[in-house]
């Protein structure tokens, strides 16, 4: 769905959307297509890239805010679609930070021996919770899914660093009314629609993102100069630029896909990782910083040796 397509639905323009957000188009799931359908496509591609079968996976973590159903977890439905019954599968609800929270959670499972091979997915059909009469929100979001596989390996102490090095996660619930859905199981018995104080979100985003990125760098003794790639949450080009400027990360090292996907919430970081690795930009051995910020507010970052 292009910005011009949106002008037929709400009073907006391609110029306004591009100038304020950098978004040019977004993808919308087909009628009847659910989150686990998108997650399944991403999961199969990740398994193929890793040379693995679904039976190799013993942990599935799905970051989503738009689950197929109130329960069971979308991860459980995905597990069935993948044709496996072993291991564990659950969803992580941290809105746009869902994938980063999922990576940190799965990494902890692997490092403590709770699982061997984890499939982490960010998948959303955000179009289903948008108020398509509210131009301030409906132009910003899109649907999508992306997946990553992490495997635990025994390595000698002096082995070169590999995989997820450190993650930093934060939540400050005092901000939840700035970005939320006005429905829910217990509150209204309905699904509801996204409500947002855009300026307030914008105001906090750059500082929160920089906070966790700097925390992760400090814990690993690295600097922004050591990074090969910065893969931020794709909400808004101006937020990405602001964070890059504050952190001193050049645009040439920053992956931007918000123009083609819009904000796909938990799917945005894995989609950006996929685009950059498919295009041959992110390569084995690269140092990659991922970060996200979203409703809650939640925010987090992970440093990964690819
Ligand atoms: N098309 C055209 N005009 C629009 C519009 C649209 N889609 N949406 C809002 N406007 C109008 C407003 O009505 C307002 O008009 P007015 O001045 O006549 O009242 C004007 O544009 C400015 O609105 P405002 O909300 O102040 O714009 P802004 O510069 O703050 O930009 C956002 C709005 C949403 C792009 C910006 O606040 C933002 O990106 N916030 C962060 C949102 C985000 O990323 N959320 C997800 C985080 S995970």
mmCIF file of C-alpha atoms and ligand atoms in Angstrom:
data_model
loop_
_atom_site.group_PDB
_atom_site.id
_atom_site.type_symbol
_atom_site.label_atom_id
_atom_site.label_comp_id
_atom_site.label_asym_id
_atom_site.label_seq_id
_atom_site.Cartn_x
_atom_site.Cartn_y
_atom_site.Cartn_z
ATOM 1 C CA UNK A 1 0.000 0.000 0.000
ATOM 2 C CA UNK A 2 1.644 3.247 -1.152
ATOM 3 C CA UNK A 3 1.193 6.691 0.384
ATOM 4 C CA UNK A 4 -0.925 7.598 -2.641
ATOM 5 C CA UNK A 5 -3.199 4.610 -1.912
ATOM 6 C CA UNK A 6 -3.671 6.069 1.598
ATOM 7 C CA UNK A 7 -4.839 9.418 0.203
ATOM 8 C CA UNK A 8 -7.977 7.566 -0.938
ATOM 9 C CA UNK A 9 -8.708 6.549 2.673
ATOM 10 C CA UNK A 10 -7.715 9.588 4.798
ATOM 11 C CA UNK A 11 -6.880 13.263 4.228
ATOM 12 C CA UNK A 12 -3.111 12.981 3.815
ATOM 13 C CA UNK A 13 -0.407 13.273 1.157
ATOM 14 C CA UNK A 14 2.704 11.443 0.024
ATOM 15 C CA UNK A 15 4.672 14.636 0.700
ATOM 16 C CA UNK A 16 3.516 14.894 4.358
ATOM 17 C CA UNK A 17 4.187 11.215 5.118
ATOM 18 C CA UNK A 18 7.626 11.162 3.463
ATOM 19 C CA UNK A 19 8.719 14.447 5.053
ATOM 20 C CA UNK A 20 7.596 13.541 8.619
ATOM 21 C CA UNK A 21 8.443 9.825 8.617
ATOM 22 C CA UNK A 22 10.433 8.705 5.552
ATOM 23 C CA UNK A 23 7.728 6.074 4.845
ATOM 24 C CA UNK A 24 6.820 5.501 1.166
ATOM 25 C CA UNK A 25 4.850 2.252 1.345
ATOM 26 C CA UNK A 26 3.760 -0.548 3.681
ATOM 27 C CA UNK A 27 2.552 -4.112 3.182
ATOM 28 C CA UNK A 28 -0.884 -5.240 4.360
ATOM 29 C CA UNK A 29 -1.678 -8.886 5.110
ATOM 30 C CA UNK A 30 -4.318 -10.462 2.870
ATOM 31 C CA UNK A 31 -7.820 -11.018 4.176
ATOM 32 C CA UNK A 32 -7.809 -14.175 6.287
ATOM 33 C CA UNK A 33 -4.008 -14.155 6.598
ATOM 34 C CA UNK A 34 -3.027 -14.257 10.271
ATOM 35 C CA UNK A 35 0.155 -13.483 12.209
ATOM 36 C CA UNK A 36 1.233 -17.128 12.398
ATOM 37 C CA UNK A 37 0.955 -17.368 8.573
ATOM 38 C CA UNK A 38 3.470 -14.525 8.181
ATOM 39 C CA UNK A 39 5.621 -15.994 10.954
ATOM 40 C CA UNK A 40 5.625 -19.375 9.205
ATOM 41 C CA UNK A 41 7.028 -17.907 5.970
ATOM 42 C CA UNK A 42 9.780 -16.103 7.905
ATOM 43 C CA UNK A 43 10.516 -19.232 9.989
ATOM 44 C CA UNK A 44 10.863 -21.446 6.922
ATOM 45 C CA UNK A 45 13.249 -18.992 5.248
ATOM 46 C CA UNK A 46 15.371 -18.742 8.401
ATOM 47 C CA UNK A 47 15.506 -22.551 8.739
ATOM 48 C CA UNK A 48 16.539 -22.837 5.096
ATOM 49 C CA UNK A 49 19.288 -20.214 5.522
ATOM 50 C CA UNK A 50 20.562 -22.001 8.646
ATOM 51 C CA UNK A 51 20.462 -25.416 6.938
ATOM 52 C CA UNK A 52 18.164 -26.705 9.687
ATOM 53 C CA UNK A 53 14.881 -28.577 9.949
ATOM 54 C CA UNK A 54 12.017 -27.469 12.183
ATOM 55 C CA UNK A 55 12.753 -30.569 14.301
ATOM 56 C CA UNK A 56 16.133 -28.995 15.251
ATOM 57 C CA UNK A 57 14.351 -26.154 17.096
ATOM 58 C CA UNK A 58 13.515 -26.560 20.801
ATOM 59 C CA UNK A 59 12.460 -22.995 21.635
ATOM 60 C CA UNK A 60 10.122 -20.677 19.720
ATOM 61 C CA UNK A 61 9.706 -17.087 20.882
ATOM 62 C CA UNK A 62 7.293 -14.881 18.930
ATOM 63 C CA UNK A 63 7.345 -11.158 19.586
ATOM 64 C CA UNK A 64 3.887 -9.909 18.662
ATOM 65 C CA UNK A 65 1.255 -7.460 19.772
ATOM 66 C CA UNK A 66 -1.282 -8.684 17.203
ATOM 67 C CA UNK A 67 -1.609 -12.416 18.040
ATOM 68 C CA UNK A 68 -3.863 -14.739 16.013
ATOM 69 C CA UNK A 69 -6.045 -15.260 19.073
ATOM 70 C CA UNK A 70 -6.284 -14.121 22.692
ATOM 71 C CA UNK A 71 -4.859 -17.561 23.455
ATOM 72 C CA UNK A 72 -3.025 -19.816 22.782
ATOM 73 C CA UNK A 73 0.214 -18.016 22.045
ATOM 74 C CA UNK A 74 0.866 -17.411 18.355
ATOM 75 C CA UNK A 75 4.123 -19.315 18.987
ATOM 76 C CA UNK A 76 2.094 -22.444 19.831
ATOM 77 C CA UNK A 77 0.065 -22.141 16.616
ATOM 78 C CA UNK A 78 3.281 -21.584 14.677
ATOM 79 C CA UNK A 79 4.806 -24.670 16.311
ATOM 80 C CA UNK A 80 1.863 -26.718 15.021
ATOM 81 C CA UNK A 81 2.269 -25.222 11.529
ATOM 82 C CA UNK A 82 5.957 -26.181 11.632
ATOM 83 C CA UNK A 83 4.897 -29.744 12.466
ATOM 84 C CA UNK A 84 6.776 -30.126 15.748
ATOM 85 C CA UNK A 85 5.572 -30.924 19.274
ATOM 86 C CA UNK A 86 8.746 -30.851 21.376
ATOM 87 C CA UNK A 87 10.456 -28.000 23.254
ATOM 88 C CA UNK A 88 8.591 -24.871 24.346
ATOM 89 C CA UNK A 89 6.955 -21.979 22.538
ATOM 90 C CA UNK A 90 5.581 -18.707 23.866
ATOM 91 C CA UNK A 91 4.915 -15.089 22.889
ATOM 92 C CA UNK A 92 6.645 -11.987 24.169
ATOM 93 C CA UNK A 93 4.505 -8.852 24.421
ATOM 94 C CA UNK A 94 6.734 -5.782 24.361
ATOM 95 C CA UNK A 95 5.085 -4.108 21.343
ATOM 96 C CA UNK A 96 7.723 -2.650 18.977
ATOM 97 C CA UNK A 97 10.523 -3.927 21.240
ATOM 98 C CA UNK A 98 9.145 -7.491 21.034
ATOM 99 C CA UNK A 99 11.906 -8.865 18.821
ATOM 100 C CA UNK A 100 14.740 -7.382 20.887
ATOM 101 C CA UNK A 101 13.073 -8.673 24.085
ATOM 102 C CA UNK A 102 12.689 -12.045 22.326
ATOM 103 C CA UNK A 103 16.364 -12.174 21.341
ATOM 104 C CA UNK A 104 17.440 -11.331 24.904
ATOM 105 C CA UNK A 105 15.047 -13.952 26.352
ATOM 106 C CA UNK A 106 16.098 -16.707 23.958
ATOM 107 C CA UNK A 107 19.779 -15.858 24.457
ATOM 108 C CA UNK A 108 19.328 -16.288 28.230
ATOM 109 C CA UNK A 109 17.621 -19.674 27.686
ATOM 110 C CA UNK A 110 20.529 -20.811 25.509
ATOM 111 C CA UNK A 111 23.242 -19.522 27.845
ATOM 112 C CA UNK A 112 21.646 -21.247 30.858
ATOM 113 C CA UNK A 113 21.171 -24.555 29.014
ATOM 114 C CA UNK A 114 17.353 -24.336 28.949
ATOM 115 C CA UNK A 115 17.333 -24.784 25.146
ATOM 116 C CA UNK A 116 19.732 -25.605 22.295
ATOM 117 C CA UNK A 117 18.298 -23.923 19.220
ATOM 118 C CA UNK A 118 15.908 -21.013 19.341
ATOM 119 C CA UNK A 119 13.693 -19.586 16.625
ATOM 120 C CA UNK A 120 12.926 -15.937 17.400
ATOM 121 C CA UNK A 121 10.305 -14.191 15.336
ATOM 122 C CA UNK A 122 8.810 -10.734 15.159
ATOM 123 C CA UNK A 123 5.425 -10.940 13.409
ATOM 124 C CA UNK A 124 2.553 -8.470 13.199
ATOM 125 C CA UNK A 125 -0.688 -7.741 11.409
ATOM 126 C CA UNK A 126 -0.791 -4.205 12.799
ATOM 127 C CA UNK A 127 -3.287 -3.202 10.093
ATOM 128 C CA UNK A 128 -5.969 -5.041 12.137
ATOM 129 C CA UNK A 129 -5.634 -2.711 15.150
ATOM 130 C CA UNK A 130 -5.382 0.567 13.241
ATOM 131 C CA UNK A 131 -8.165 3.142 13.198
ATOM 132 C CA UNK A 132 -8.322 3.695 9.446
ATOM 133 C CA UNK A 133 -10.072 7.047 10.016
ATOM 134 C CA UNK A 134 -7.189 8.425 12.145
ATOM 135 C CA UNK A 135 -4.590 9.866 9.760
ATOM 136 C CA UNK A 136 -2.164 10.526 12.624
ATOM 137 C CA UNK A 137 -1.649 6.788 13.187
ATOM 138 C CA UNK A 138 -2.864 4.721 10.217
ATOM 139 C CA UNK A 139 -0.195 6.077 7.855
ATOM 140 C CA UNK A 140 2.652 4.940 10.125
ATOM 141 C CA UNK A 141 2.293 1.159 10.367
ATOM 142 C CA UNK A 142 2.446 -1.991 8.247
ATOM 143 C CA UNK A 143 2.325 -5.800 8.483
ATOM 144 C CA UNK A 144 5.228 -8.228 8.261
ATOM 145 C CA UNK A 145 7.377 -10.880 9.879
ATOM 146 C CA UNK A 146 11.059 -11.674 10.263
ATOM 147 C CA UNK A 147 12.919 -14.534 11.940
ATOM 148 C CA UNK A 148 16.300 -15.364 13.418
ATOM 149 C CA UNK A 149 17.789 -18.627 14.690
ATOM 150 C CA UNK A 150 20.235 -18.782 17.587
ATOM 151 C CA UNK A 151 22.151 -21.932 18.481
ATOM 152 C CA UNK A 152 24.058 -22.698 21.696
ATOM 153 C CA UNK A 153 27.561 -24.089 21.178
ATOM 154 C CA UNK A 154 30.264 -25.162 23.611
ATOM 155 C CA UNK A 155 33.378 -23.103 22.820
ATOM 156 C CA UNK A 156 36.763 -22.757 24.535
ATOM 157 C CA UNK A 157 37.264 -19.650 26.694
ATOM 158 C CA UNK A 158 39.670 -18.143 24.151
ATOM 159 C CA UNK A 159 37.314 -18.684 21.162
ATOM 160 C CA UNK A 160 36.524 -15.539 19.155
ATOM 161 C CA UNK A 161 33.304 -13.823 20.266
ATOM 162 C CA UNK A 162 30.194 -14.952 18.403
ATOM 163 C CA UNK A 163 26.421 -14.541 18.622
ATOM 164 C CA UNK A 164 24.598 -12.295 21.088
ATOM 165 C CA UNK A 165 27.216 -10.590 23.275
ATOM 166 C CA UNK A 166 25.051 -8.510 25.613
ATOM 167 C CA UNK A 167 21.476 -7.198 25.740
ATOM 168 C CA UNK A 168 19.926 -4.373 27.714
ATOM 169 C CA UNK A 169 16.150 -4.184 28.278
ATOM 170 C CA UNK A 170 14.081 -1.427 29.885
ATOM 171 C CA UNK A 171 10.424 -0.681 30.662
ATOM 172 C CA UNK A 172 8.827 2.412 32.169
ATOM 173 C CA UNK A 173 5.092 1.800 32.520
ATOM 174 C CA UNK A 174 4.406 5.375 33.622
ATOM 175 C CA UNK A 175 4.277 6.220 29.892
ATOM 176 C CA UNK A 176 1.797 3.547 28.764
ATOM 177 C CA UNK A 177 -1.036 5.975 27.960
ATOM 178 C CA UNK A 178 1.115 7.750 25.357
ATOM 179 C CA UNK A 179 0.987 4.722 23.036
ATOM 180 C CA UNK A 180 -1.626 2.030 23.613
ATOM 181 C CA UNK A 181 -4.652 0.184 22.260
ATOM 182 C CA UNK A 182 -8.028 1.374 23.587
ATOM 183 C CA UNK A 183 -9.417 -2.149 23.893
ATOM 184 C CA UNK A 184 -8.466 -5.460 25.426
ATOM 185 C CA UNK A 185 -9.705 -8.701 26.969
ATOM 186 C CA UNK A 186 -10.170 -7.439 30.526
ATOM 187 C CA UNK A 187 -10.670 -3.724 29.937
ATOM 188 C CA UNK A 188 -13.338 -3.713 27.215
ATOM 189 C CA UNK A 189 -13.809 -7.218 25.851
ATOM 190 C CA UNK A 190 -12.930 -5.839 22.405
ATOM 191 C CA UNK A 191 -9.785 -5.600 20.306
ATOM 192 C CA UNK A 192 -9.544 -1.803 20.171
ATOM 193 C CA UNK A 193 -7.417 0.561 18.089
ATOM 194 C CA UNK A 194 -3.986 2.138 18.383
ATOM 195 C CA UNK A 195 -3.973 5.526 20.134
ATOM 196 C CA UNK A 196 -0.851 7.625 20.253
ATOM 197 C CA UNK A 197 0.488 10.971 21.370
ATOM 198 C CA UNK A 198 2.947 11.135 18.488
ATOM 199 C CA UNK A 199 4.938 14.114 19.723
ATOM 200 C CA UNK A 200 5.368 12.601 23.198
ATOM 201 C CA UNK A 201 6.640 9.337 21.732
ATOM 202 C CA UNK A 202 8.998 11.245 19.476
ATOM 203 C CA UNK A 203 10.272 13.327 22.406
ATOM 204 C CA UNK A 204 11.339 10.264 24.428
ATOM 205 C CA UNK A 205 12.503 7.963 21.623
ATOM 206 C CA UNK A 206 16.009 9.263 20.874
ATOM 207 C CA UNK A 207 17.061 9.470 24.542
ATOM 208 C CA UNK A 208 15.727 6.001 25.391
ATOM 209 C CA UNK A 209 17.368 4.388 22.360
ATOM 210 C CA UNK A 210 20.723 6.043 23.095
ATOM 211 C CA UNK A 211 20.475 4.957 26.743
ATOM 212 C CA UNK A 212 20.329 1.203 25.986
ATOM 213 C CA UNK A 213 22.779 1.327 23.076
ATOM 214 C CA UNK A 214 25.343 3.066 25.302
ATOM 215 C CA UNK A 215 24.651 0.584 28.118
ATOM 216 C CA UNK A 216 25.348 -2.379 25.823
ATOM 217 C CA UNK A 217 28.507 -0.750 24.447
ATOM 218 C CA UNK A 218 29.781 0.024 27.922
ATOM 219 C CA UNK A 219 29.139 -3.558 29.143
ATOM 220 C CA UNK A 220 31.137 -4.992 26.240
ATOM 221 C CA UNK A 221 33.921 -2.378 26.272
ATOM 222 C CA UNK A 222 33.124 -1.425 22.674
ATOM 223 C CA UNK A 223 32.522 1.965 21.108
ATOM 224 C CA UNK A 224 30.233 3.062 18.295
ATOM 225 C CA UNK A 225 33.378 3.087 16.125
ATOM 226 C CA UNK A 226 33.598 -0.722 16.515
ATOM 227 C CA UNK A 227 30.121 -1.225 15.022
ATOM 228 C CA UNK A 228 29.820 -2.499 11.465
ATOM 229 C CA UNK A 229 26.048 -2.051 11.388
ATOM 230 C CA UNK A 230 23.391 -0.220 13.361
ATOM 231 C CA UNK A 231 19.972 -1.818 12.794
ATOM 232 C CA UNK A 232 17.417 0.341 14.594
ATOM 233 C CA UNK A 233 13.680 -0.150 14.998
ATOM 234 C CA UNK A 234 12.089 1.220 11.834
ATOM 235 C CA UNK A 235 9.428 3.610 13.142
ATOM 236 C CA UNK A 236 10.438 6.915 11.669
ATOM 237 C CA UNK A 237 13.447 8.110 9.657
ATOM 238 C CA UNK A 238 13.711 11.243 11.789
ATOM 239 C CA UNK A 239 14.007 9.173 14.988
ATOM 240 C CA UNK A 240 16.635 6.936 13.337
ATOM 241 C CA UNK A 241 18.596 10.018 12.186
ATOM 242 C CA UNK A 242 18.306 11.640 15.640
ATOM 243 C CA UNK A 243 19.594 8.520 17.407
ATOM 244 C CA UNK A 244 22.433 8.140 14.893
ATOM 245 C CA UNK A 245 23.474 11.769 15.419
ATOM 246 C CA UNK A 246 23.344 11.485 19.227
ATOM 247 C CA UNK A 247 25.344 8.243 19.229
ATOM 248 C CA UNK A 248 27.782 9.348 16.516
ATOM 249 C CA UNK A 249 26.906 6.484 14.152
ATOM 250 C CA UNK A 250 27.232 7.467 10.473
ATOM 251 C CA UNK A 251 24.338 6.972 8.036
ATOM 252 C CA UNK A 252 26.550 4.656 5.952
ATOM 253 C CA UNK A 253 26.508 2.118 8.808
ATOM 254 C CA UNK A 254 22.773 2.463 9.511
ATOM 255 C CA UNK A 255 20.236 0.100 7.947
ATOM 256 C CA UNK A 256 17.042 1.926 6.928
ATOM 257 C CA UNK A 257 14.004 0.036 5.608
ATOM 258 C CA UNK A 258 11.211 2.191 7.037
ATOM 259 C CA UNK A 259 10.669 3.613 3.524
ATOM 260 C CA UNK A 260 9.520 0.228 2.188
ATOM 261 C CA UNK A 261 7.940 -1.466 5.251
ATOM 262 C CA UNK A 262 6.758 1.448 7.486
ATOM 263 C CA UNK A 263 6.614 0.582 11.200
ATOM 264 C CA UNK A 264 5.935 -3.159 11.443
ATOM 265 C CA UNK A 265 6.340 -3.121 15.250
ATOM 266 C CA UNK A 266 8.103 -6.322 16.443
ATOM 267 C CA UNK A 267 8.803 -7.352 12.836
ATOM 268 C CA UNK A 268 10.769 -4.221 11.949
ATOM 269 C CA UNK A 269 14.225 -5.186 13.246
ATOM 270 C CA UNK A 270 14.293 -8.751 11.836
ATOM 271 C CA UNK A 271 12.959 -7.449 8.485
ATOM 272 C CA UNK A 272 15.752 -4.857 8.387
ATOM 273 C CA UNK A 273 18.311 -7.557 9.313
ATOM 274 C CA UNK A 274 16.961 -9.742 6.517
ATOM 275 C CA UNK A 275 17.107 -6.967 3.899
ATOM 276 C CA UNK A 276 20.668 -6.009 4.880
ATOM 277 C CA UNK A 277 21.946 -9.598 4.917
ATOM 278 C CA UNK A 278 20.169 -10.484 1.651
ATOM 279 C CA UNK A 279 21.773 -7.442 0.027
ATOM 280 C CA UNK A 280 25.185 -8.652 1.229
ATOM 281 C CA UNK A 281 25.708 -5.723 3.583
ATOM 282 C CA UNK A 282 25.702 -7.603 6.918
ATOM 283 C CA UNK A 283 28.300 -10.386 6.665
ATOM 284 C CA UNK A 284 29.584 -13.121 8.955
ATOM 285 C CA UNK A 285 31.851 -11.653 11.620
ATOM 286 C CA UNK A 286 30.247 -8.188 11.526
ATOM 287 C CA UNK A 287 29.403 -6.428 14.784
ATOM 288 C CA UNK A 288 25.693 -5.541 14.651
ATOM 289 C CA UNK A 289 23.743 -3.390 17.116
ATOM 290 C CA UNK A 290 19.969 -3.874 17.109
ATOM 291 C CA UNK A 291 17.624 -1.657 19.105
ATOM 292 C CA UNK A 292 13.932 -0.902 19.468
ATOM 293 C CA UNK A 293 11.547 1.272 21.448
ATOM 294 C CA UNK A 294 7.779 1.012 21.716
ATOM 295 C CA UNK A 295 4.554 0.962 23.719
ATOM 296 C CA UNK A 296 4.878 0.563 27.475
ATOM 297 C CA UNK A 297 7.277 2.291 27.044
ATOM 298 C CA UNK A 298 9.655 -0.589 26.418
ATOM 299 C CA UNK A 299 13.093 -0.241 24.908
ATOM 300 C CA UNK A 300 16.125 -2.434 24.438
ATOM 301 C CA UNK A 301 19.291 -3.197 22.493
ATOM 302 C CA UNK A 302 21.427 -6.256 21.713
ATOM 303 C CA UNK A 303 24.963 -6.400 20.381
ATOM 304 C CA UNK A 304 25.498 -9.351 18.045
ATOM 305 C CA UNK A 305 28.656 -10.750 16.447
ATOM 306 C CA UNK A 306 27.017 -12.052 13.256
HETATM 307 N N1 LIG B 1 -1.311 13.690 6.882
HETATM 308 C C1 LIG B 1 -1.391 15.018 6.863
HETATM 309 N N2 LIG B 1 -1.411 15.770 7.973
HETATM 310 C C2 LIG B 1 -1.343 15.136 9.154
HETATM 311 C C3 LIG B 1 -1.258 13.734 9.245
HETATM 312 C C4 LIG B 1 -1.260 13.007 8.029
HETATM 313 N N3 LIG B 1 -1.172 11.670 8.000
HETATM 314 N N4 LIG B 1 -1.207 13.395 10.540
HETATM 315 C C5 LIG B 1 -1.248 14.545 11.256
HETATM 316 N N5 LIG B 1 -1.328 15.587 10.413
HETATM 317 C C6 LIG B 1 -1.400 16.998 10.741
HETATM 318 C C7 LIG B 1 -1.964 17.256 12.115
HETATM 319 O O1 LIG B 1 -3.373 17.255 12.086
HETATM 320 C C8 LIG B 1 -1.404 18.620 12.423
HETATM 321 O O2 LIG B 1 -2.161 19.577 11.774
HETATM 322 P P1 LIG B 1 -2.503 20.994 12.505
HETATM 323 O O3 LIG B 1 -1.168 21.635 12.737
HETATM 324 O O4 LIG B 1 -3.360 21.672 11.499
HETATM 325 O O5 LIG B 1 -3.204 20.626 13.772
HETATM 326 C C9 LIG B 1 -0.025 18.598 11.754
HETATM 327 O O6 LIG B 1 -0.070 17.530 10.777
HETATM 328 C C10 LIG B 1 1.097 18.357 12.702
HETATM 329 O O7 LIG B 1 0.740 17.250 13.512
HETATM 330 P P2 LIG B 1 1.719 16.693 14.596
HETATM 331 O O8 LIG B 1 1.129 15.457 15.208
HETATM 332 O O9 LIG B 1 2.139 17.781 15.519
HETATM 333 O O10 LIG B 1 2.947 16.295 13.652
HETATM 334 P P3 LIG B 1 4.398 15.856 14.035
HETATM 335 O O11 LIG B 1 5.366 16.739 13.381
HETATM 336 O O12 LIG B 1 4.546 15.592 15.510
HETATM 337 O O13 LIG B 1 4.484 14.464 13.290
HETATM 338 C C11 LIG B 1 4.340 12.110 13.755
HETATM 339 C C12 LIG B 1 3.587 13.418 13.639
HETATM 340 C C13 LIG B 1 3.342 11.040 14.164
HETATM 341 C C14 LIG B 1 4.919 11.770 12.399
HETATM 342 C C15 LIG B 1 5.467 12.275 14.784
HETATM 343 O O14 LIG B 1 4.984 12.817 15.982
HETATM 344 C C16 LIG B 1 6.121 10.968 15.084
HETATM 345 O O15 LIG B 1 6.768 10.378 14.237
HETATM 346 N N6 LIG B 1 6.013 10.490 16.339
HETATM 347 C C17 LIG B 1 6.542 9.199 16.708
HETATM 348 C C18 LIG B 1 5.560 8.163 16.306
HETATM 349 C C19 LIG B 1 6.118 6.790 16.335
HETATM 350 O O16 LIG B 1 7.123 6.527 15.732
HETATM 351 N N7 LIG B 1 5.405 5.899 17.014
HETATM 352 C C20 LIG B 1 5.733 4.547 17.081
HETATM 353 C C21 LIG B 1 6.860 4.337 18.024
HETATM 354 S S1 LIG B 1 7.153 2.624 18.191
#
